[in-house]
Every structure is written in C-alpha cells, then in structure tokens.
XYZ file of C-alpha atoms in Angstrom:
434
model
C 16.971 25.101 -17.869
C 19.327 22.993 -15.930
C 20.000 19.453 -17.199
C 18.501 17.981 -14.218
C 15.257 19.135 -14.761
C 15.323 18.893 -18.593
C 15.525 14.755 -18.153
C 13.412 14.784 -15.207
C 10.674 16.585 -17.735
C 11.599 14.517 -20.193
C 11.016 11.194 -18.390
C 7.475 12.337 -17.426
C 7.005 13.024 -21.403
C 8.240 9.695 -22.077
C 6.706 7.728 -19.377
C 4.127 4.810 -20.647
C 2.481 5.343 -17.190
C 3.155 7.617 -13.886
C 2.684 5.900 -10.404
C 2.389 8.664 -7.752
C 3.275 8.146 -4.315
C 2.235 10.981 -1.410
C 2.445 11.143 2.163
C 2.282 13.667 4.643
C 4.400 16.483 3.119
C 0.984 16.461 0.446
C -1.303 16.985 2.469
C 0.632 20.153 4.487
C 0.914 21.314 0.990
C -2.631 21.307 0.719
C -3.194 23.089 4.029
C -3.581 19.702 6.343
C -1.110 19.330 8.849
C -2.136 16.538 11.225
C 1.110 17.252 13.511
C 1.318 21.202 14.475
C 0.009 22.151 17.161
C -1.151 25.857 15.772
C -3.888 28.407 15.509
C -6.035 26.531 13.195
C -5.967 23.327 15.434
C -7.284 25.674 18.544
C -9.712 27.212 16.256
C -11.613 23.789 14.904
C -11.609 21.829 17.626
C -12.463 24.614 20.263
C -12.936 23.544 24.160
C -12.048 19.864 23.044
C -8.024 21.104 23.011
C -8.005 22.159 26.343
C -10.222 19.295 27.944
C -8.114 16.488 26.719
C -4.919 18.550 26.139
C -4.634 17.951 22.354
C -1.614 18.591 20.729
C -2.369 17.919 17.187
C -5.277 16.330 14.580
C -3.363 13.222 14.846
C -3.732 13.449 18.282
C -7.372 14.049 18.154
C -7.805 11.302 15.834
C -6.386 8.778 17.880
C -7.214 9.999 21.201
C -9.151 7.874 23.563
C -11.626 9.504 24.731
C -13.793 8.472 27.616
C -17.517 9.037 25.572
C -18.489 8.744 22.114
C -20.259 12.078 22.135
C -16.508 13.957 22.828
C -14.680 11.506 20.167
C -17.237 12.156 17.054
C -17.340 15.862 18.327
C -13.498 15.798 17.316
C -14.147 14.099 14.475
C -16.866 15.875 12.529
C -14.932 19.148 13.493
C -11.718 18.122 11.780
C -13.396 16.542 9.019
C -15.819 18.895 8.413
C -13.327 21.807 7.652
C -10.527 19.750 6.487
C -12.613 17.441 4.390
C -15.614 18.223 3.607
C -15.050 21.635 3.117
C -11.874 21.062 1.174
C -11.534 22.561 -2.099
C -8.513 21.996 -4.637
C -6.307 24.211 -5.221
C -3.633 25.123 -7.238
C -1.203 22.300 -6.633
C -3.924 19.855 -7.981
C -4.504 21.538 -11.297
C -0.826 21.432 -11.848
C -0.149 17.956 -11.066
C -2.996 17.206 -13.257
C -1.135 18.979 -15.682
C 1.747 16.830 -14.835
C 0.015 13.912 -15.271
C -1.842 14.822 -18.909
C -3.530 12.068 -20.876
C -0.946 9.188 -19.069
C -2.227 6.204 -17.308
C -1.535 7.080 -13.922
C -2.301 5.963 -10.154
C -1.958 7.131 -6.817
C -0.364 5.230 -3.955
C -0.854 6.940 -0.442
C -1.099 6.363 2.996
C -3.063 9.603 3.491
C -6.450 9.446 5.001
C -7.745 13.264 3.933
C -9.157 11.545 0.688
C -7.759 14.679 -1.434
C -7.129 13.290 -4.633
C -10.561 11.581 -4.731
C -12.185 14.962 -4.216
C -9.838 16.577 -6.879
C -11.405 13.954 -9.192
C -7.846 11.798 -9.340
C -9.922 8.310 -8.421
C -7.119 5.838 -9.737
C -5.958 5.480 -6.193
C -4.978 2.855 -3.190
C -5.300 4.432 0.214
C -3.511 2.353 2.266
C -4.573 3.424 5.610
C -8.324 4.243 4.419
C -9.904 7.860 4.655
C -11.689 9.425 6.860
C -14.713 10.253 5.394
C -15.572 6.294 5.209
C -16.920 4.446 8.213
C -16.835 0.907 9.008
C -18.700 -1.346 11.371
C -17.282 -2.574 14.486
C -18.512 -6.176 14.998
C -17.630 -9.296 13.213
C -21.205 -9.679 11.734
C -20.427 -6.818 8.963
C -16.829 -6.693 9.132
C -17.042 -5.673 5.198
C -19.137 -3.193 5.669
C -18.187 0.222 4.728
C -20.623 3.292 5.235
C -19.760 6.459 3.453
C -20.110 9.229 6.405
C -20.092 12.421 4.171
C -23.616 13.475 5.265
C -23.409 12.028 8.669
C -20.737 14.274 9.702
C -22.164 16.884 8.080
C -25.380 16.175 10.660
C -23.063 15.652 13.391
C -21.283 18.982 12.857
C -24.349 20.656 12.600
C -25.623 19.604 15.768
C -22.825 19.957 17.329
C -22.431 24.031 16.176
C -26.211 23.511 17.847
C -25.573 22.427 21.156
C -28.000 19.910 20.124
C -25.853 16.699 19.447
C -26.717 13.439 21.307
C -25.670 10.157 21.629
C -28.596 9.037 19.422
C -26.585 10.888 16.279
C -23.951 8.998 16.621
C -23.324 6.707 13.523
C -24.623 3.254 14.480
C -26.199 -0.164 12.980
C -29.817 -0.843 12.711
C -28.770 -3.094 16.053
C -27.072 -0.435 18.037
C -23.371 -1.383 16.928
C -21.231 0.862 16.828
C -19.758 2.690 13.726
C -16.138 4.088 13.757
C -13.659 5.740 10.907
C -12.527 3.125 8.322
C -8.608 4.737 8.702
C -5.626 2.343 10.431
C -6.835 0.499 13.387
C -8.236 -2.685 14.793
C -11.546 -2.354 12.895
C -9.896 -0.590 9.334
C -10.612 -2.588 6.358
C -8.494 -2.278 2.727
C -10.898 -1.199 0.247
C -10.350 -4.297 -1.797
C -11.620 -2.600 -5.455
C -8.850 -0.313 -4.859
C -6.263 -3.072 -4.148
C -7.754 -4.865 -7.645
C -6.924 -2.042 -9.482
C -4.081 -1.102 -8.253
C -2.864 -4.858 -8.536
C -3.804 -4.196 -12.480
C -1.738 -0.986 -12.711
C 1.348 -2.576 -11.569
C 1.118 -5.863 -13.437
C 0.742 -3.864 -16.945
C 3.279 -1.147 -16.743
C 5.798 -2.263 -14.195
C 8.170 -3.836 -16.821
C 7.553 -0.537 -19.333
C 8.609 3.085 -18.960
C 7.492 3.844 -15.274
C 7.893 6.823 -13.700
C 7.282 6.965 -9.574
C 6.671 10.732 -8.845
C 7.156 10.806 -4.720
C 5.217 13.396 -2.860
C 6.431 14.702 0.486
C 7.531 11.188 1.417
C 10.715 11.546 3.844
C 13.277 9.093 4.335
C 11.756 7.491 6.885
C 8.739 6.649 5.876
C 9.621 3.621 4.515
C 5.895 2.448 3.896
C 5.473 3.545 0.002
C 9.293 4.536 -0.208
C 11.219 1.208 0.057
C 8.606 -0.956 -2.123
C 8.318 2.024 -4.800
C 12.022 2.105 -5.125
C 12.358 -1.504 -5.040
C 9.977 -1.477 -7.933
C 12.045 1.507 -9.803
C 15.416 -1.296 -9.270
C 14.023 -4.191 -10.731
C 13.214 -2.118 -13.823
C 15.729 -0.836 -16.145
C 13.299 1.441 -17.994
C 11.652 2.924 -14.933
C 12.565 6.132 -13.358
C 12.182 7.764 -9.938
C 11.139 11.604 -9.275
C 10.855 12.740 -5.259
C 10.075 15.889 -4.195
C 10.933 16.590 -0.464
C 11.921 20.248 1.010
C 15.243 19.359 2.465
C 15.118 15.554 2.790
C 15.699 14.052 0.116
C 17.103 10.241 -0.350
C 18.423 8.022 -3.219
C 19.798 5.086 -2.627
C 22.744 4.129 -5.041
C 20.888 1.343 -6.586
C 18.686 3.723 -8.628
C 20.738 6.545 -8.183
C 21.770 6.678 -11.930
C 17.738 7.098 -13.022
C 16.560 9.102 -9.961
C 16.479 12.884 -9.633
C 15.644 14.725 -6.157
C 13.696 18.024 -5.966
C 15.258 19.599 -2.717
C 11.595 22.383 -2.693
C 7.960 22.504 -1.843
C 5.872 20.189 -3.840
C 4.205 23.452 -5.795
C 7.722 25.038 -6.768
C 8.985 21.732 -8.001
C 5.640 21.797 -10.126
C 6.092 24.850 -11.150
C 9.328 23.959 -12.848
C 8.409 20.741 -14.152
C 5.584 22.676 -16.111
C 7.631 25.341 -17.292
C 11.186 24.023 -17.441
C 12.064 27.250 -15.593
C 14.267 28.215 -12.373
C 12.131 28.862 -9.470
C 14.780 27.856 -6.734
C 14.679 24.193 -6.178
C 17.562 22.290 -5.665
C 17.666 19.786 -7.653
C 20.219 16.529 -7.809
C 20.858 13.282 -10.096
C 20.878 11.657 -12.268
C 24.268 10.041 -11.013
C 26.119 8.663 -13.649
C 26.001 5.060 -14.508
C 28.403 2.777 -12.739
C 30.920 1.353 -14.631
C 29.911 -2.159 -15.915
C 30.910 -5.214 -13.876
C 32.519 -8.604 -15.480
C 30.721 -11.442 -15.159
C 33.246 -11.826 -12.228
C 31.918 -9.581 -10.308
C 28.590 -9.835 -11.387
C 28.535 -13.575 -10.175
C 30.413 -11.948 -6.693
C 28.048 -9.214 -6.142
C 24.986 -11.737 -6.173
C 26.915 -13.988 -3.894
C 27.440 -11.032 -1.484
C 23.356 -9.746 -1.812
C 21.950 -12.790 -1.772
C 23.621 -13.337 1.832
C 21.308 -10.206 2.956
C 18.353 -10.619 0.921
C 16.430 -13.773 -0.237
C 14.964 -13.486 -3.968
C 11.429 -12.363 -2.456
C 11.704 -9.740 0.635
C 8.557 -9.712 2.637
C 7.245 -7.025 4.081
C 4.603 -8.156 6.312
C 1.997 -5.473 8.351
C 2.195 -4.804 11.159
C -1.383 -3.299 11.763
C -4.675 -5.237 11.360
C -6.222 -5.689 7.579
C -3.387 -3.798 6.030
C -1.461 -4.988 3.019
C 1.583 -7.179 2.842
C 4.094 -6.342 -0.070
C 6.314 -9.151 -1.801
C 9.371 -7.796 -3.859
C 11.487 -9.538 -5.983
C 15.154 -8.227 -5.628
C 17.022 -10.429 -7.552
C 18.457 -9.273 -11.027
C 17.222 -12.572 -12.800
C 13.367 -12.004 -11.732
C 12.618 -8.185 -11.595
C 11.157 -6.626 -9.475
C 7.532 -7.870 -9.012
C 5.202 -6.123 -6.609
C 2.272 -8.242 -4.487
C -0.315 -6.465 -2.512
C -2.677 -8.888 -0.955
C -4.471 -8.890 2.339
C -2.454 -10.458 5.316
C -2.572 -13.962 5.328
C -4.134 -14.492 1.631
C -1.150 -14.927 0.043
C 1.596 -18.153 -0.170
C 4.807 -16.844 -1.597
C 8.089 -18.643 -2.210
C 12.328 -17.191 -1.395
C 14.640 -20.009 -2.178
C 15.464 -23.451 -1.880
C 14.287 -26.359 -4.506
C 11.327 -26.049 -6.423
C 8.532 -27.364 -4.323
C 5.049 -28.936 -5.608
C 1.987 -27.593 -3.505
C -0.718 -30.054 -3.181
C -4.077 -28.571 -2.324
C -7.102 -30.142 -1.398
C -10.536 -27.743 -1.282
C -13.682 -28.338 1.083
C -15.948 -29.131 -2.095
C -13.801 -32.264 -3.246
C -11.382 -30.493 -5.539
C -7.989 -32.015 -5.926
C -5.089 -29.689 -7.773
C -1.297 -29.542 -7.867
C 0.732 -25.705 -7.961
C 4.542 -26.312 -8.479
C 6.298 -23.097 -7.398
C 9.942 -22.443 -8.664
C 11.768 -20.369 -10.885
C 11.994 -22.370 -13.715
C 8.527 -20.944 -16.146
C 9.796 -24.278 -18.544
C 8.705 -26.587 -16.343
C 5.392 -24.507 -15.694
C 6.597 -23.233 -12.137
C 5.064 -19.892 -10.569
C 6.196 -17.331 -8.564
C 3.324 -17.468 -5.927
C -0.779 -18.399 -5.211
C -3.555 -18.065 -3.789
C -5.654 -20.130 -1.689
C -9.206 -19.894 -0.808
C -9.739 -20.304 2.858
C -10.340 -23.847 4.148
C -8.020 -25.745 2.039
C -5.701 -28.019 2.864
C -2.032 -27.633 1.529
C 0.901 -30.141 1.426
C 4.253 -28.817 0.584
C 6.959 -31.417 -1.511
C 10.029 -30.712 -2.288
C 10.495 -31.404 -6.253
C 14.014 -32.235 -5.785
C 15.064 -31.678 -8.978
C 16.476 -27.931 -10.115
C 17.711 -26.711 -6.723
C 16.180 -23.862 -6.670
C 12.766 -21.805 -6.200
C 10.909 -22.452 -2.681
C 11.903 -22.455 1.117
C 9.240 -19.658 2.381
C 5.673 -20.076 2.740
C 3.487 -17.050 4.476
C 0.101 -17.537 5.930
C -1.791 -17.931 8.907
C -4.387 -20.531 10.618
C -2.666 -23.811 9.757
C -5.421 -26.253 9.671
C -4.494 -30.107 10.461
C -6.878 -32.380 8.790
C -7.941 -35.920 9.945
C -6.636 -38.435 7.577
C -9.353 -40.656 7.274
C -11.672 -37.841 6.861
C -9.611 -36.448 3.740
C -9.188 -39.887 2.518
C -13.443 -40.154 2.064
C -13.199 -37.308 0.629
C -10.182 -37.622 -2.251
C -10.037 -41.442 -2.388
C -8.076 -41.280 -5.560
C -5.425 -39.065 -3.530
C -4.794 -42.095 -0.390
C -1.167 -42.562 -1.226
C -0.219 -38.768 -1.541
C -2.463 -38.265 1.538
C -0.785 -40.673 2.974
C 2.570 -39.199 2.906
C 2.116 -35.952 4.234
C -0.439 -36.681 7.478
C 0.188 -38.232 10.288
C -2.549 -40.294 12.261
C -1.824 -38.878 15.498
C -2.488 -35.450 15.077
C-alpha cells in the first residue's frame, strides 16, 4: 500500500462527515455520456438525430426544436433509457461502502438524478434533474411535477406511433410544462438547499472530507467553492478523482491527494488499500511556517486580490449564489441562497442595517466582524422591506458590499405614518424628492 493511499483511507476513516461532489466524469462512469456523439445516441433517439442533426444528449436536451411533439419525443427517449431504466451498478455499492455509517451529502450539478435512485437522497442538485417538471408561467412558478410516469406514457406512445400533442405534459389551463433542469423556467429545489445549508453549518469547522467525482479543472462550479471550503478549514481534507486531470491548488495542497484513474479503480483501492494502477499524488508537505512578518505581508498582498467574502453570483436564472469567506481570521463559511435573497458584507466599517417591514415592524442588524459587539456576518430580508445602510464608524472594519436586487424607494411621509417613533432616523436616510 503506498502512503498516499494509506492517509487518503485513513482520512475517510477519520472523517466526522464526507461531502461528495460529482460532475460529469460520474455520470460517464455510470454509462451517461451527454457529450459523445456514439452508437447508443443513434440508437435512442432514432430518426430525431438525423432530422435535427444531433450531435449529442446535451444537444438534444437543449435543442430548439420547432414543435413540442419532436422536443418531448427527445426527451422521453433519453430519459426513458437513461433514467428511468437506470439501474445501479457497481460503482454505487462501493461508494456506499465508502461512505459507511458517516453523515454524508452529495453536491452535483448532474441532472440524471443517479444518486437519488441509488437511494443516496442527502443531495443538492444544482441544476435540477430531469425526471422533475416545472410549470412555465408565473402563476405556479413553484410548482414542481414529478414526470416519472408521464414519460413513461410519452415513451410508450411514442414506440406506438400514437403520441399527440394532447400527451404532452400540461396545466389544467393548457400551460405548458417543461424539464425543471438549468434554464429560464428551472427552479432550486429549496428542501434540498435547507438541508444542504444544515450539512455545511454543522460539520464545516470539524473533520471534513470533500470526495470530488469526475470534476475537471474547469469546472469551477462545485470545484472552487468546495476547495475554498477545504482552505478555510484546518481539519478538513480534499480527495478528487479525475482520469488524467487532476488539480490542487497550493493552498490545500498539503491535505489534498489526487487519484490520476477512473472513479471505480480509485474505489477499488480505497476499499481494499490495494494497487490497481491509479496514479496517485499528495499530500505535499507542509510549508514551512511564516513569522508574524510575513504572515501580516501575505494578508496585505491577498487581501489586494480578494475581499474577506468572494461572491460568486449566477449567472443563470433561479440558481444559487455562493458567499466564501477567504480570510484566515473568519474561515471559510459557505452561503447558498437563492439570487437576490441574500445581503452579505466584504470590508469597510461596521455598518448598522435599519429595516423597516410592510406590517409595521421596526428592527436594527449591525453587520461587522466584531461578534463582541453582537455584529453578523450576513441576513436575510423578506421581500418588501425597506433597508437603510449606516456606517457605525467606530471599529473600521466589517461592511462595504451589499448584494440584492429590486431596490425599492419609499415615500417618506408614507413610512413616517407608518413608524412614527422612527421620524428622525427616517429622516436621515430619505430624501423628499425621490
């Protein structure tokens, strides 16, 4: 057994909880590859491939098509055999293995809702799955349909010859139902973000391991916020498997190990402690220690690159937006709210927020860095309330970002009816001619 893969085995033993990450080099280990354009792609979707010149699933998935009849033809074909039909295998039972009796959950941006239907149902999917539907007006914009026996009626009919537009998915008023994956209508299963946002908050500062999944470098989606996590966190470590690409940046190089293989070999040895051929690399050796010099240099240097919270806003509809700490005072803490629900602070002086709600309430937040004087890292405000920002002047540092959308402008008067005992404050931070 090399050393390697006698700590990364011994990390996972360790571990108070596992947070698994996966991506597309999962899912081709499972038999789904949404970019080849192969035997299997001509097979399921038939006279489709040549009609629209399909290259790929992916392709199908997001292809326009020019009737609703051709598009959910696509669609029940791929996710009949790749979904509904899907049964685990192998690779499942061992990462199962893997995981044991730990708290666990899975982060992924897969849509093929796998590790559901291997029973693994602590899980975020961050671009939805396909065998959920959602409405497309504004009237159920919440709304998610689970589509597991409508595509099984739409495939059937379509084997037929018999499929028409009245099989279509479709509200009780004729609106349109489409898949609930990335998109303009794709809505964040909000349970999923709860519990995820419970995961993180109770193990993030204890023995962590993320185990990475076919995640290359590039995909920076669950990569760069997973390894941000693993460098606020002394305790954590950081496991990725990826057949010839893998990356570790230096700042977690010392507690990171890389599994150079197929997900399944890399399994195998992590199971067994035995050689099956992967290359494997890291840990890296610790750096040396820095003086408090260099220390106080180093964070002069970073913190011209990176303010204490890095915001990583989406950039498609309904998705999440991530808020990382990277500062070694304030480690690393992970936010994953819908876009636009969320008020977070970078730097700058402690500021005090004053909100006002539509049913009268008055209440003060005071965000900083300093928990002494009762200052927080972020909040949340309900929709329709007013916010004024003031700068606390007094510890010079905490607040200088806010992130939100639809800035509403009250009418002074108005809000004066309303919080009489709040004029003078009011006062201050409205201005009559707006």
């Amino acid at each position: 057994m090399t050393s390697s893969l006698k700590t990364a085995q011994e990390w996972l033993n360790n571990a108070d909880a596992i947070l698994i990450t996966a991506s597309n080099g999962f899912s081709i280990s499972e038999g789904l590859n949404l970019f080849a354009d192969n035997e299997a792609l001509h097979g399921i979707l038939g006279d489709l491939v040549e009609k629209y010149h399909l290259s790929s699933i992916l392709m199908a998935l997001s292809y326009n098509y020019p009737n609703a009849l051709d598009q959910w033809r696509a669609y029940s074909r791929i996710i009949y055999y790749y979904g509904i039909e899907y049964q685990p295998g192998s690779l499942m039972t061992k990462l199962k293995e893997i995981i044991n009796d730990k708290p666990f959950f899975i982060w992924t941006s897969n849509i093929d809702h796998y590790f559901v239907l291997a029973g693994l149902t602590n899980i975020l999917e961050i671009e939805g799955n396909w065998l959920e539907g959602i409405y497309t007006t504004n009237d159920h914009k919440h709304k998610i349909v689970n589509l597991t026996n409508i595509i099984k009626e739409i495939h059937q009919k379509d084997q037929q010859g018999t499929l028409t537009e009245a099989d279509l998915p479709k509200d009780k008023d004729g609106s349109p139902i489409t898949l609930n994956i990335a998109g303009d209508n794709f809505q964040m299963n909000q349970q999923q973000v709860i519990n995820f946002t419970d995961f993180i908050t109770q193990y993030q500062e204890k023995k962590i391991v993320v185990l990475e999944l076919g995640i290359g470098p590039h995909n920076q989606i669950l990569k760069a916020p997973s390894m941000q996590l693993v460098a606020g966190n002394p305790q954590s470590h950081y496991i990725t498997i990826n057949k010839g690409q893998v990356m570790i940046p230096k700042a977690i190089a010392d507690r990171a190990i890389g599994f150079s293989s197929t997900i399944e070999t890399a399994f195998d040895e992590l199971i067994t402690g035995k050689d099956y051929g992967a290359k494997i690399d890291g840990p890296a050796k610790p750096q040396p220690e820095l003086t408090p010099e260099q220390k106080a240099e180093q964070e002069k240097v970073l913190q011209q690159f990176y303010p204490h919270y890095m915001v990583n806003r989406s950039v498609r509809p309904n998705q999440l937006t991530l808020y990382l700490t990277v500062d070694h005072d304030h480690p690393s803490y992970l936010h994953l709210v819908p876009e636009g629900q969320s008020w977070m602070y970078s730097l700058g002086d402690a500021t005090i927020a004053h909100c006002f709600t539509q049913d009268g309430t008055y209440y003060q937040v005071r965000l900083g860095l300093n928990k002494e004087r009762g200052e927080v890292h972020g909040f949340y405000i309900d929709t329709g309330t007013f916010v004024a920002f003031e700068n606390a002047n007094d510890s010079g540092a905490g607040f200088s970002q806010i992130s939100g959308t639809n800035i509403l402008v009250p009418k002074t008067q108005e809000l004066i009816k309303l919080f009489p005992e709040q004029k003078e404050i009011i006062q201050k931070f409205t201005a009559d001619n707006l």
